[in-house]
Amino acid sequence: MNIVTFCQVDESLFNPEFKVEYFHTTGEASDADIVIIDIDSIFEFEENKTKVCKDKFVSIAIIDDESDYEAFKNFGIDAWIRHADISQINNIINLVNKRLLS
């Protein structure tokens, strides 16, 4: 499974079986099954999703508070995780993989 981040996420949080690319640092990525974004990277994601993502992909937004959720709701985000719970990111990835990508 290929994961592309559009925001800063500690790479040690991801399970080793995931291939993770960091668009926010390289400006390049491809064939994303899952993208991870935050409020600061939503527009960069929107501008680049057609070249970065597979036809069928899932987006996960990292939110800090309720206002972030409100901002994201118009972008068709598939899943959310609170920044305070980011250590549980693999649980969300596995869940969306089973429910939305299988």
mmCIF file with all atom_site columns, C-alpha atoms in Angstrom:
data_model
loop_
_atom_site.group_PDB
_atom_site.id
_atom_site.type_symbol
_atom_site.label_atom_id
_atom_site.label_alt_id
_atom_site.label_comp_id
_atom_site.label_asym_id
_atom_site.label_entity_id
_atom_site.label_seq_id
_atom_site.pdbx_PDB_ins_code
_atom_site.Cartn_x
_atom_site.Cartn_y
_atom_site.Cartn_z
_atom_site.occupancy
_atom_site.B_iso_or_equiv
_atom_site.pdbx_formal_charge
_atom_site.auth_seq_id
_atom_site.auth_comp_id
_atom_site.auth_asym_id
_atom_site.auth_atom_id
_atom_site.pdbx_PDB_model_num
ATOM 1   C CA . MET A 1 1   ? 0.000   0.000  0.000   1.00 0.00 ? 1   MET A CA 1
ATOM 2   C CA . ASN A 1 2   ? 1.380   3.390  -0.998  1.00 0.00 ? 2   ASN A CA 1
ATOM 3   C CA . ILE A 1 3   ? 0.795   6.306  1.354   1.00 0.00 ? 3   ILE A CA 1
ATOM 4   C CA . VAL A 1 4   ? 1.570   9.889  0.390   1.00 0.00 ? 4   VAL A CA 1
ATOM 5   C CA . THR A 1 5   ? 1.726   12.635 2.997   1.00 0.00 ? 5   THR A CA 1
ATOM 6   C CA . PHE A 1 6   ? 1.093   16.248 2.129   1.00 0.00 ? 6   PHE A CA 1
ATOM 7   C CA . CYS A 1 7   ? 1.953   17.321 5.675   1.00 0.00 ? 7   CYS A CA 1
ATOM 8   C CA . GLN A 1 8   ? 4.591   16.594 8.274   1.00 0.00 ? 8   GLN A CA 1
ATOM 9   C CA . VAL A 1 9   ? 4.005   13.194 9.909   1.00 0.00 ? 9   VAL A CA 1
ATOM 10  C CA . ASP A 1 10  ? 6.662   11.409 11.916  1.00 0.00 ? 10  ASP A CA 1
ATOM 11  C CA . GLU A 1 11  ? 7.699   8.521  9.678   1.00 0.00 ? 11  GLU A CA 1
ATOM 12  C CA . SER A 1 12  ? 8.349   6.283  12.682  1.00 0.00 ? 12  SER A CA 1
ATOM 13  C CA . LEU A 1 13  ? 4.569   6.161  13.252  1.00 0.00 ? 13  LEU A CA 1
ATOM 14  C CA . PHE A 1 14  ? 3.910   4.123  10.106  1.00 0.00 ? 14  PHE A CA 1
ATOM 15  C CA . ASN A 1 15  ? 3.988   0.340  10.015  1.00 0.00 ? 15  ASN A CA 1
ATOM 16  C CA . PRO A 1 16  ? 7.052   -0.904 8.101   1.00 0.00 ? 16  PRO A CA 1
ATOM 17  C CA . GLU A 1 17  ? 4.936   -2.705 5.484   1.00 0.00 ? 17  GLU A CA 1
ATOM 18  C CA . PHE A 1 18  ? 3.612   0.633  4.179   1.00 0.00 ? 18  PHE A CA 1
ATOM 19  C CA . LYS A 1 19  ? 5.460   2.469  1.449   1.00 0.00 ? 19  LYS A CA 1
ATOM 20  C CA . VAL A 1 20  ? 5.383   6.129  2.472   1.00 0.00 ? 20  VAL A CA 1
ATOM 21  C CA . GLU A 1 21  ? 6.252   9.061  0.223   1.00 0.00 ? 21  GLU A CA 1
ATOM 22  C CA . TYR A 1 22  ? 6.519   12.606 1.522   1.00 0.00 ? 22  TYR A CA 1
ATOM 23  C CA . PHE A 1 23  ? 5.111   14.991 -1.086  1.00 0.00 ? 23  PHE A CA 1
ATOM 24  C CA . HIS A 1 24  ? 5.531   17.935 1.279   1.00 0.00 ? 24  HIS A CA 1
ATOM 25  C CA . THR A 1 25  ? 9.318   17.524 1.247   1.00 0.00 ? 25  THR A CA 1
ATOM 26  C CA . THR A 1 26  ? 10.011  16.166 -2.246  1.00 0.00 ? 26  THR A CA 1
ATOM 27  C CA . GLY A 1 27  ? 7.225   17.684 -4.337  1.00 0.00 ? 27  GLY A CA 1
ATOM 28  C CA . GLU A 1 28  ? 6.943   14.313 -6.035  1.00 0.00 ? 28  GLU A CA 1
ATOM 29  C CA . ALA A 1 29  ? 4.943   11.164 -5.414  1.00 0.00 ? 29  ALA A CA 1
ATOM 30  C CA . SER A 1 30  ? 2.760   8.796  -7.383  1.00 0.00 ? 30  SER A CA 1
ATOM 31  C CA . ASP A 1 31  ? 0.237   5.976  -7.191  1.00 0.00 ? 31  ASP A CA 1
ATOM 32  C CA . ALA A 1 32  ? -1.106  6.906  -3.764  1.00 0.00 ? 32  ALA A CA 1
ATOM 33  C CA . ASP A 1 33  ? -3.644  4.537  -2.284  1.00 0.00 ? 33  ASP A CA 1
ATOM 34  C CA . ILE A 1 34  ? -3.946  6.773  0.756   1.00 0.00 ? 34  ILE A CA 1
ATOM 35  C CA . VAL A 1 35  ? -3.121  10.456 1.172   1.00 0.00 ? 35  VAL A CA 1
ATOM 36  C CA . ILE A 1 36  ? -2.657  12.199 4.480   1.00 0.00 ? 36  ILE A CA 1
ATOM 37  C CA . ILE A 1 37  ? -3.314  15.922 4.683   1.00 0.00 ? 37  ILE A CA 1
ATOM 38  C CA . ASP A 1 38  ? -3.850  18.646 7.246   1.00 0.00 ? 38  ASP A CA 1
ATOM 39  C CA . ILE A 1 39  ? -5.531  22.036 7.104   1.00 0.00 ? 39  ILE A CA 1
ATOM 40  C CA . ASP A 1 40  ? -2.359  23.686 5.813   1.00 0.00 ? 40  ASP A CA 1
ATOM 41  C CA . SER A 1 41  ? -1.916  21.256 2.922   1.00 0.00 ? 41  SER A CA 1
ATOM 42  C CA . ILE A 1 42  ? -5.482  20.886 1.600   1.00 0.00 ? 42  ILE A CA 1
ATOM 43  C CA . PHE A 1 43  ? -4.961  23.206 -1.360  1.00 0.00 ? 43  PHE A CA 1
ATOM 44  C CA . GLU A 1 44  ? -1.628  21.629 -2.311  1.00 0.00 ? 44  GLU A CA 1
ATOM 45  C CA . PHE A 1 45  ? -3.385  18.267 -2.238  1.00 0.00 ? 45  PHE A CA 1
ATOM 46  C CA . GLU A 1 46  ? -6.256  19.541 -4.377  1.00 0.00 ? 46  GLU A CA 1
ATOM 47  C CA . GLU A 1 47  ? -3.824  20.946 -6.947  1.00 0.00 ? 47  GLU A CA 1
ATOM 48  C CA . ASN A 1 48  ? -1.800  17.724 -7.201  1.00 0.00 ? 48  ASN A CA 1
ATOM 49  C CA . LYS A 1 49  ? -4.161  14.845 -6.484  1.00 0.00 ? 49  LYS A CA 1
ATOM 50  C CA . THR A 1 50  ? -4.700  13.853 -10.119 1.00 0.00 ? 50  THR A CA 1
ATOM 51  C CA . LYS A 1 51  ? -0.973  13.271 -10.683 1.00 0.00 ? 51  LYS A CA 1
ATOM 52  C CA . VAL A 1 52  ? -0.259  11.800 -7.232  1.00 0.00 ? 52  VAL A CA 1
ATOM 53  C CA . CYS A 1 53  ? -3.223  9.504  -6.554  1.00 0.00 ? 53  CYS A CA 1
ATOM 54  C CA . LYS A 1 54  ? -4.534  6.317  -8.078  1.00 0.00 ? 54  LYS A CA 1
ATOM 55  C CA . ASP A 1 55  ? -8.035  6.426  -9.538  1.00 0.00 ? 55  ASP A CA 1
ATOM 56  C CA . LYS A 1 56  ? -9.334  4.868  -6.341  1.00 0.00 ? 56  LYS A CA 1
ATOM 57  C CA . PHE A 1 57  ? -7.734  6.407  -3.247  1.00 0.00 ? 57  PHE A CA 1
ATOM 58  C CA . VAL A 1 58  ? -8.637  7.414  0.290   1.00 0.00 ? 58  VAL A CA 1
ATOM 59  C CA . SER A 1 59  ? -7.914  10.712 1.985   1.00 0.00 ? 59  SER A CA 1
ATOM 60  C CA . ILE A 1 60  ? -7.219  11.033 5.706   1.00 0.00 ? 60  ILE A CA 1
ATOM 61  C CA . ALA A 1 61  ? -7.239  14.474 7.308   1.00 0.00 ? 61  ALA A CA 1
ATOM 62  C CA . ILE A 1 62  ? -5.398  15.322 10.498  1.00 0.00 ? 62  ILE A CA 1
ATOM 63  C CA . ILE A 1 63  ? -7.453  17.817 12.471  1.00 0.00 ? 63  ILE A CA 1
ATOM 64  C CA . ASP A 1 64  ? -6.575  19.926 15.482  1.00 0.00 ? 64  ASP A CA 1
ATOM 65  C CA . ASP A 1 65  ? -10.032 21.170 16.404  1.00 0.00 ? 65  ASP A CA 1
ATOM 66  C CA . GLU A 1 66  ? -13.655 21.448 15.273  1.00 0.00 ? 66  GLU A CA 1
ATOM 67  C CA . SER A 1 67  ? -12.912 24.350 12.923  1.00 0.00 ? 67  SER A CA 1
ATOM 68  C CA . ASP A 1 68  ? -10.570 22.103 10.909  1.00 0.00 ? 68  ASP A CA 1
ATOM 69  C CA . TYR A 1 69  ? -13.383 19.593 10.442  1.00 0.00 ? 69  TYR A CA 1
ATOM 70  C CA . GLU A 1 70  ? -15.678 22.340 9.212   1.00 0.00 ? 70  GLU A CA 1
ATOM 71  C CA . ALA A 1 71  ? -13.072 23.482 6.696   1.00 0.00 ? 71  ALA A CA 1
ATOM 72  C CA . PHE A 1 72  ? -12.492 19.930 5.412   1.00 0.00 ? 72  PHE A CA 1
ATOM 73  C CA . LYS A 1 73  ? -16.108 18.853 5.039   1.00 0.00 ? 73  LYS A CA 1
ATOM 74  C CA . ASN A 1 74  ? -16.458 20.495 1.623   1.00 0.00 ? 74  ASN A CA 1
ATOM 75  C CA . PHE A 1 75  ? -13.459 18.632 0.195   1.00 0.00 ? 75  PHE A CA 1
ATOM 76  C CA . GLY A 1 76  ? -14.838 15.089 0.325   1.00 0.00 ? 76  GLY A CA 1
ATOM 77  C CA . ILE A 1 77  ? -12.381 13.773 2.905   1.00 0.00 ? 77  ILE A CA 1
ATOM 78  C CA . ASP A 1 78  ? -12.872 10.072 3.656   1.00 0.00 ? 78  ASP A CA 1
ATOM 79  C CA . ALA A 1 79  ? -11.535 9.860  7.227   1.00 0.00 ? 79  ALA A CA 1
ATOM 80  C CA . TRP A 1 80  ? -10.292 12.098 10.012  1.00 0.00 ? 80  TRP A CA 1
ATOM 81  C CA . ILE A 1 81  ? -7.921  11.690 12.915  1.00 0.00 ? 81  ILE A CA 1
ATOM 82  C CA . ARG A 1 82  ? -7.229  14.185 15.672  1.00 0.00 ? 82  ARG A CA 1
ATOM 83  C CA . HIS A 1 83  ? -3.641  15.383 15.853  1.00 0.00 ? 83  HIS A CA 1
ATOM 84  C CA . ALA A 1 84  ? -3.598  14.323 19.510  1.00 0.00 ? 84  ALA A CA 1
ATOM 85  C CA . ASP A 1 85  ? -4.354  10.740 18.371  1.00 0.00 ? 85  ASP A CA 1
ATOM 86  C CA . ILE A 1 86  ? -1.798  10.618 15.536  1.00 0.00 ? 86  ILE A CA 1
ATOM 87  C CA . SER A 1 87  ? 0.003   7.695  17.175  1.00 0.00 ? 87  SER A CA 1
ATOM 88  C CA . GLN A 1 88  ? -3.032  5.628  16.131  1.00 0.00 ? 88  GLN A CA 1
ATOM 89  C CA . ILE A 1 89  ? -2.635  6.466  12.415  1.00 0.00 ? 89  ILE A CA 1
ATOM 90  C CA . ASN A 1 90  ? -1.987  2.824  11.464  1.00 0.00 ? 90  ASN A CA 1
ATOM 91  C CA . ASN A 1 91  ? -5.376  1.832  12.888  1.00 0.00 ? 91  ASN A CA 1
ATOM 92  C CA . ILE A 1 92  ? -7.106  4.359  10.620  1.00 0.00 ? 92  ILE A CA 1
ATOM 93  C CA . ILE A 1 93  ? -5.024  3.286  7.622   1.00 0.00 ? 93  ILE A CA 1
ATOM 94  C CA . ASN A 1 94  ? -5.921  -0.369 8.154   1.00 0.00 ? 94  ASN A CA 1
ATOM 95  C CA . LEU A 1 95  ? -9.587  0.483  8.652   1.00 0.00 ? 95  LEU A CA 1
ATOM 96  C CA . VAL A 1 96  ? -9.917  2.560  5.480   1.00 0.00 ? 96  VAL A CA 1
ATOM 97  C CA . ASN A 1 97  ? -7.985  -0.050 3.556   1.00 0.00 ? 97  ASN A CA 1
ATOM 98  C CA . LYS A 1 98  ? -10.482 -2.736 4.582   1.00 0.00 ? 98  LYS A CA 1
ATOM 99  C CA . ARG A 1 99  ? -13.619 -0.615 4.184   1.00 0.00 ? 99  ARG A CA 1
ATOM 100 C CA . LEU A 1 100 ? -12.878 1.657  1.253   1.00 0.00 ? 100 LEU A CA 1
ATOM 101 C CA . LEU A 1 101 ? -10.090 0.137  -0.831  1.00 0.00 ? 101 LEU A CA 1
ATOM 102 C CA . SER A 1 102 ? -10.884 -3.583 -0.725  1.00 0.00 ? 102 SER A CA 1
#
